[in-house]
Amino acid sequence: MQSVETPIAPEKMPRHVAIIMDGNGRWAKERGLPRSMGHRQGVLALRPVIEQSIRWGVPYLTLFAFSTENWARPKEEVGALMGLIEEFFYREVEELRSQGVRIRILGELSALPERPRRLVERAVELTEPNRRLTLSLALNYGGRAELARAARLLAQEAVEGKLRAEDIDEAALAKRLYTAELPDVDLLIRTAGELRISNFLLFQSAYAEFVALPCRWPDFDEQQYAQALRQYGARQRRFGGLEARERQ
Ligand code: IPE
Ligand code: IPE
Ligand code: MG
C-alpha cells in the first residue's frame, strides 16, 4: 500500500476520533441563507473527513449527526435534516461500501421516519463485513438516554436471572452501550467553538482529549482535521496516573 504522510507520527494517531459537527446554522446565517442550507453544506463536508480518516489510518470515526434533544427544533428544520439523512444514505452507501467502510448507528433508530430509517438499516446491513474504517453515526443519540437504556438492559437480565448484581461492573455496562464493540474515544473534536459536550458519548469520552475548533462544520476540511490531530499529538495523556518521566 502507498504510504501516506500523517499529520502526527503514525504511532501517536488516535484510534477513535469522535466529532460534534456543530455550526451549520451559523454558517448559513453568516451568508444570509436559511439554516437548512447550512445543513446541506454540512453533508458535503462528510466525505473528505471519511476519506482522510481512511488515508491516515484512523480505524474508528464517530460523527454526531442528530441528538435526542434536536427534536426540539422547528418542524421544518427537523424535516430538512431527516431529508438530508435519507439523501446521504441513498447517495453515498455504494461508494462507502467500496471503500471498505462499515457503517454503524448509535441511537434509537425506531423514532426516525420510515424512509430514512429503512435506508439507514440497509446501509448498516450492506457494509457489515467491512473493516477498513468503522464509521459510527449518532442519530437520535443522547448519552443519558444511552446510559438509561444500558441500565434497563442490565436490570432486565438480572430479573431474568441471567446476571447477578455483583457482576455489574464498568465492562458489563460498556457492553450494553451502542458502542459495545468500539474502543474509548481518544480525540473528541467540536467545531464552531462551543466548549461543551452536549450529551455526546458521556461514558466513552471519560479520558478523551477535547479539541475545539472555531471553524463552522461546513468549513471543516483536511487542514482543520490535521490541525485537530496536531493539537492531540502535543497532549500528554495521563489517565489519572503520572507520565513516565514524572514517576522517578
Ligand atoms: C449542527 O449545526 C448540526 C445539528 C445539530 C444537526 P447546528 O444546526 O447546531 O448549527 P448552529 O449551532 O445553530 O450554528
Ligand atoms: C450537538 O450540537 C448535536 C449535534 C452536533 C448533532 P447542538 O447544536 O445540538 O448542541 P447545543 O444545543 O449547542 O448544546
Ligand atoms: Mg449547534
mmCIF file of N, CA, C and O in Angstrom, residues 183-239:
data_model
loop_
_atom_site.group_PDB
_atom_site.id
_atom_site.type_symbol
_atom_site.label_atom_id
_atom_site.label_comp_id
_atom_site.label_asym_id
_atom_site.label_seq_id
_atom_site.Cartn_x
_atom_site.Cartn_y
_atom_site.Cartn_z
ATOM 1 N N PRO A 183 -13.579 1.016 20.667
ATOM 2 C CA PRO A 183 -12.689 1.451 21.752
ATOM 3 C C PRO A 183 -13.152 2.804 22.288
ATOM 4 O O PRO A 183 -13.940 3.493 21.641
ATOM 5 N N ASP A 184 -12.665 3.192 23.466
ATOM 6 C CA ASP A 184 -12.984 4.512 24.022
ATOM 7 C C ASP A 184 -12.555 5.611 23.049
ATOM 8 O O ASP A 184 -11.641 5.422 22.248
ATOM 9 N N VAL A 185 -13.174 6.760 23.181
ATOM 10 C CA VAL A 185 -12.806 7.893 22.323
ATOM 11 C C VAL A 185 -11.440 8.429 22.746
ATOM 12 O O VAL A 185 -11.196 8.653 23.930
ATOM 13 N N ASP A 186 -10.546 8.606 21.779
ATOM 14 C CA ASP A 186 -9.241 9.207 22.069
ATOM 15 C C ASP A 186 -9.289 10.718 21.864
ATOM 16 O O ASP A 186 -8.806 11.485 22.671
ATOM 17 N N LEU A 187 -9.859 11.114 20.750
ATOM 18 C CA LEU A 187 -9.904 12.532 20.381
ATOM 19 C C LEU A 187 -11.349 12.932 20.107
ATOM 20 O O LEU A 187 -12.020 12.327 19.265
ATOM 21 N N LEU A 188 -11.807 13.941 20.839
ATOM 22 C CA LEU A 188 -13.160 14.465 20.636
ATOM 23 C C LEU A 188 -13.040 15.883 20.082
ATOM 24 O O LEU A 188 -12.510 16.778 20.751
ATOM 25 N N ILE A 189 -13.499 16.055 18.859
ATOM 26 C CA ILE A 189 -13.408 17.365 18.199
ATOM 27 C C ILE A 189 -14.783 18.011 18.203
ATOM 28 O O ILE A 189 -15.791 17.342 17.945
ATOM 29 N N ARG A 190 -14.834 19.309 18.502
ATOM 30 C CA ARG A 190 -16.087 20.041 18.324
ATOM 31 C C ARG A 190 -15.809 21.264 17.472
ATOM 32 O O ARG A 190 -14.891 22.033 17.768
ATOM 33 N N THR A 191 -16.584 21.457 16.445
ATOM 34 C CA THR A 191 -16.423 22.641 15.601
ATOM 35 C C THR A 191 -17.323 23.766 16.127
ATOM 36 O O THR A 191 -18.149 23.554 17.015
ATOM 37 N N ALA A 192 -17.136 24.940 15.576
ATOM 38 C CA ALA A 192 -17.928 26.145 15.867
ATOM 39 C C ALA A 192 -17.696 26.720 17.269
ATOM 40 O O ALA A 192 -18.485 27.516 17.751
ATOM 41 N N GLY A 193 -16.575 26.287 17.891
ATOM 42 C CA GLY A 193 -16.084 26.992 19.075
ATOM 43 C C GLY A 193 -16.749 26.725 20.408
ATOM 44 O O GLY A 193 -16.259 27.178 21.440
ATOM 45 N N GLU A 194 -17.844 26.003 20.410
ATOM 46 C CA GLU A 194 -18.521 25.750 21.693
ATOM 47 C C GLU A 194 -17.693 24.798 22.547
ATOM 48 O O GLU A 194 -17.118 23.842 22.027
ATOM 49 N N LEU A 195 -17.670 25.062 23.881
ATOM 50 C CA LEU A 195 -16.854 24.222 24.768
ATOM 51 C C LEU A 195 -17.745 23.358 25.644
ATOM 52 O O LEU A 195 -17.719 23.444 26.863
ATOM 53 N N ARG A 196 -18.605 22.584 25.017
ATOM 54 C CA ARG A 196 -19.440 21.682 25.813
ATOM 55 C C ARG A 196 -19.640 20.375 25.075
ATOM 56 O O ARG A 196 -19.417 20.266 23.869
ATOM 57 N N ILE A 197 -20.113 19.381 25.827
ATOM 58 C CA ILE A 197 -20.202 18.021 25.305
ATOM 59 C C ILE A 197 -21.601 17.715 24.753
ATOM 60 O O ILE A 197 -21.772 16.781 23.967
ATOM 61 N N SER A 198 -22.597 18.515 25.152
ATOM 62 C CA SER A 198 -23.969 18.395 24.623
ATOM 63 C C SER A 198 -24.477 16.952 24.586
ATOM 64 O O SER A 198 -25.054 16.516 23.588
ATOM 65 N N ASN A 199 -24.242 16.224 25.665
ATOM 66 C CA ASN A 199 -24.836 14.871 25.821
ATOM 67 C C ASN A 199 -24.278 13.842 24.828
ATOM 68 O O ASN A 199 -24.937 12.874 24.496
ATOM 69 N N PHE A 200 -23.062 14.054 24.368
ATOM 70 C CA PHE A 200 -22.439 13.117 23.412
ATOM 71 C C PHE A 200 -21.511 12.168 24.159
ATOM 72 O O PHE A 200 -20.720 12.599 25.002
ATOM 73 N N LEU A 201 -21.567 10.904 23.911
ATOM 74 C CA LEU A 201 -20.631 9.877 24.387
ATOM 75 C C LEU A 201 -20.086 10.126 25.796
ATOM 76 O O LEU A 201 -18.870 10.161 26.001
ATOM 77 N N LEU A 202 -20.996 10.314 26.749
ATOM 78 C CA LEU A 202 -20.606 10.696 28.107
ATOM 79 C C LEU A 202 -19.691 9.659 28.755
ATOM 80 O O LEU A 202 -18.695 10.002 29.380
ATOM 81 N N PHE A 203 -20.024 8.404 28.601
ATOM 82 C CA PHE A 203 -19.255 7.320 29.214
ATOM 83 C C PHE A 203 -17.956 7.088 28.441
ATOM 84 O O PHE A 203 -16.879 6.934 29.016
ATOM 85 N N GLN A 204 -18.055 7.093 27.129
ATOM 86 C CA GLN A 204 -16.932 6.708 26.260
ATOM 87 C C GLN A 204 -15.856 7.781 26.162
ATOM 88 O O GLN A 204 -14.748 7.521 25.706
ATOM 89 N N SER A 205 -16.199 9.026 26.546
ATOM 90 C CA SER A 205 -15.235 10.126 26.421
ATOM 91 C C SER A 205 -14.530 10.427 27.735
ATOM 92 O O SER A 205 -13.892 11.476 27.875
ATOM 93 N N ALA A 206 -14.648 9.518 28.699
ATOM 94 C CA ALA A 206 -14.120 9.777 30.046
ATOM 95 C C ALA A 206 -12.694 10.335 30.012
ATOM 96 O O ALA A 206 -12.364 11.261 30.742
ATOM 97 N N TYR A 207 -11.838 9.789 29.137
ATOM 98 C CA TYR A 207 -10.451 10.265 29.043
ATOM 99 C C TYR A 207 -10.093 10.766 27.637
ATOM 100 O O TYR A 207 -8.920 10.788 27.265
ATOM 101 N N ALA A 208 -11.112 11.182 26.901
ATOM 102 C CA ALA A 208 -10.846 11.710 25.560
ATOM 103 C C ALA A 208 -10.149 13.069 25.670
ATOM 104 O O ALA A 208 -10.387 13.827 26.611
ATOM 105 N N GLU A 209 -9.298 13.362 24.713
ATOM 106 C CA GLU A 209 -8.709 14.698 24.606
ATOM 107 C C GLU A 209 -9.681 15.550 23.807
ATOM 108 O O GLU A 209 -10.114 15.174 22.714
ATOM 109 N N PHE A 210 -10.038 16.717 24.356
ATOM 110 C CA PHE A 210 -11.035 17.574 23.722
ATOM 111 C C PHE A 210 -10.346 18.672 22.909
ATOM 112 O O PHE A 210 -9.473 19.360 23.423
ATOM 113 N N VAL A 211 -10.719 18.793 21.645
ATOM 114 C CA VAL A 211 -10.185 19.868 20.800
ATOM 115 C C VAL A 211 -11.361 20.644 20.208
ATOM 116 O O VAL A 211 -12.212 20.067 19.527
ATOM 117 N N ALA A 212 -11.428 21.936 20.519
ATOM 118 C CA ALA A 212 -12.493 22.779 19.967
ATOM 119 C C ALA A 212 -11.890 23.660 18.885
ATOM 120 O O ALA A 212 -10.870 24.314 19.109
ATOM 121 N N LEU A 213 -12.505 23.661 17.722
ATOM 122 C CA LEU A 213 -12.025 24.497 16.622
ATOM 123 C C LEU A 213 -13.077 25.570 16.328
ATOM 124 O O LEU A 213 -14.272 25.286 16.383
ATOM 125 N N PRO A 214 -12.638 26.792 15.999
ATOM 126 C CA PRO A 214 -13.641 27.829 15.732
ATOM 127 C C PRO A 214 -14.420 27.620 14.423
ATOM 128 O O PRO A 214 -15.519 28.124 14.274
ATOM 129 N N CYS A 215 -13.869 26.873 13.483
ATOM 130 C CA CYS A 215 -14.500 26.800 12.164
ATOM 131 C C CYS A 215 -15.882 26.135 12.233
ATOM 132 O O CYS A 215 -16.109 25.247 13.042
ATOM 133 N N ARG A 216 -16.793 26.621 11.408
ATOM 134 C CA ARG A 216 -18.140 26.022 11.322
ATOM 135 C C ARG A 216 -18.009 24.669 10.650
ATOM 136 O O ARG A 216 -17.135 24.493 9.769
ATOM 137 N N TRP A 217 -18.916 23.758 10.957
ATOM 138 C CA TRP A 217 -18.774 22.414 10.397
ATOM 139 C C TRP A 217 -18.646 22.383 8.858
ATOM 140 O O TRP A 217 -17.794 21.680 8.319
ATOM 141 N N PRO A 218 -19.441 23.154 8.098
ATOM 142 C CA PRO A 218 -19.286 23.061 6.630
ATOM 143 C C PRO A 218 -17.888 23.458 6.136
ATOM 144 O O PRO A 218 -17.506 23.106 5.021
ATOM 145 N N ASP A 219 -17.130 24.177 6.961
ATOM 146 C CA ASP A 219 -15.769 24.569 6.563
ATOM 147 C C ASP A 219 -14.703 23.588 7.053
ATOM 148 O O ASP A 219 -13.508 23.824 6.874
ATOM 149 N N PHE A 220 -15.113 22.524 7.699
ATOM 150 C CA PHE A 220 -14.149 21.561 8.224
ATOM 151 C C PHE A 220 -13.565 20.762 7.057
ATOM 152 O O PHE A 220 -14.280 20.100 6.311
ATOM 153 N N ASP A 221 -12.258 20.852 6.890
ATOM 154 C CA ASP A 221 -11.619 20.163 5.763
ATOM 155 C C ASP A 221 -10.344 19.466 6.248
ATOM 156 O O ASP A 221 -10.084 19.386 7.454
ATOM 157 N N GLU A 222 -9.554 19.017 5.300
ATOM 158 C CA GLU A 222 -8.332 18.285 5.649
ATOM 159 C C GLU A 222 -7.408 19.103 6.569
ATOM 160 O O GLU A 222 -6.824 18.573 7.511
ATOM 161 N N GLN A 223 -7.285 20.400 6.284
ATOM 162 C CA GLN A 223 -6.401 21.243 7.108
ATOM 163 C C GLN A 223 -6.896 21.329 8.547
ATOM 164 O O GLN A 223 -6.125 21.285 9.499
ATOM 165 N N GLN A 224 -8.214 21.489 8.676
ATOM 166 C CA GLN A 224 -8.791 21.586 10.026
ATOM 167 C C GLN A 224 -8.597 20.276 10.777
ATOM 168 O O GLN A 224 -8.282 20.261 11.962
ATOM 169 N N TYR A 225 -8.788 19.197 10.075
ATOM 170 C CA TYR A 225 -8.648 17.864 10.676
ATOM 171 C C TYR A 225 -7.192 17.669 11.124
ATOM 172 O O TYR A 225 -6.910 17.232 12.245
ATOM 173 N N ALA A 226 -6.268 18.059 10.252
ATOM 174 C CA ALA A 226 -4.844 17.912 10.570
ATOM 175 C C ALA A 226 -4.480 18.763 11.795
ATOM 176 O O ALA A 226 -3.714 18.333 12.667
ATOM 177 N N GLN A 227 -5.076 19.951 11.869
ATOM 178 C CA GLN A 227 -4.806 20.840 13.000
ATOM 179 C C GLN A 227 -5.283 20.201 14.309
ATOM 180 O O GLN A 227 -4.588 20.245 15.330
ATOM 181 N N ALA A 228 -6.472 19.607 14.276
ATOM 182 C CA ALA A 228 -7.003 18.939 15.473
ATOM 183 C C ALA A 228 -6.067 17.795 15.885
ATOM 184 O O ALA A 228 -5.775 17.609 17.069
ATOM 185 N N LEU A 229 -5.583 17.071 14.894
ATOM 186 C CA LEU A 229 -4.686 15.946 15.194
ATOM 187 C C LEU A 229 -3.365 16.430 15.780
ATOM 188 O O LEU A 229 -2.809 15.816 16.688
ATOM 189 N N ARG A 230 -2.869 17.556 15.275
ATOM 190 C CA ARG A 230 -1.607 18.087 15.819
ATOM 191 C C ARG A 230 -1.789 18.529 17.279
ATOM 192 O O ARG A 230 -0.923 18.300 18.112
ATOM 193 N N GLN A 231 -2.934 19.150 17.573
ATOM 194 C CA GLN A 231 -3.203 19.520 18.979
ATOM 195 C C GLN A 231 -3.245 18.267 19.835
ATOM 196 O O GLN A 231 -2.694 18.226 20.936
ATOM 197 N N TYR A 232 -3.884 17.265 19.334
ATOM 198 C CA TYR A 232 -3.982 15.985 20.053
ATOM 199 C C TYR A 232 -2.589 15.394 20.283
ATOM 200 O O TYR A 232 -2.255 14.948 21.383
ATOM 201 N N GLY A 233 -1.787 15.417 19.231
ATOM 202 C CA GLY A 233 -0.452 14.818 19.291
ATOM 203 C C GLY A 233 0.458 15.506 20.302
ATOM 204 O O GLY A 233 1.402 14.910 20.810
ATOM 205 N N ALA A 234 0.164 16.773 20.590
ATOM 206 C CA ALA A 234 1.011 17.531 21.520
ATOM 207 C C ALA A 234 0.589 17.328 22.979
ATOM 208 O O ALA A 234 1.247 17.814 23.893
ATOM 209 N N ARG A 235 -0.517 16.661 23.200
ATOM 210 C CA ARG A 235 -1.011 16.472 24.575
ATOM 211 C C ARG A 235 -0.320 15.296 25.266
ATOM 212 O O ARG A 235 0.079 14.337 24.620
ATOM 213 N N GLN A 236 -0.237 15.377 26.586
ATOM 214 C CA GLN A 236 0.253 14.253 27.396
ATOM 215 C C GLN A 236 -0.960 13.593 28.015
ATOM 216 O O GLN A 236 -1.650 14.195 28.830
ATOM 217 N N ARG A 237 -1.223 12.374 27.666
ATOM 218 C CA ARG A 237 -2.372 11.684 28.265
ATOM 219 C C ARG A 237 -1.905 10.963 29.520
ATOM 220 O O ARG A 237 -0.907 10.257 29.495
ATOM 221 N N ARG A 238 -2.622 11.129 30.597
ATOM 222 C CA ARG A 238 -2.163 10.544 31.863
ATOM 223 C C ARG A 238 -3.124 9.512 32.434
ATOM 224 O O ARG A 238 -2.750 8.722 33.273
ATOM 225 N N PHE A 239 -4.367 9.576 32.088
ATOM 226 C CA PHE A 239 -5.370 8.624 32.596
ATOM 227 C C PHE A 239 -5.347 8.543 34.121
ATOM 228 O O PHE A 239 -5.523 7.472 34.698
#
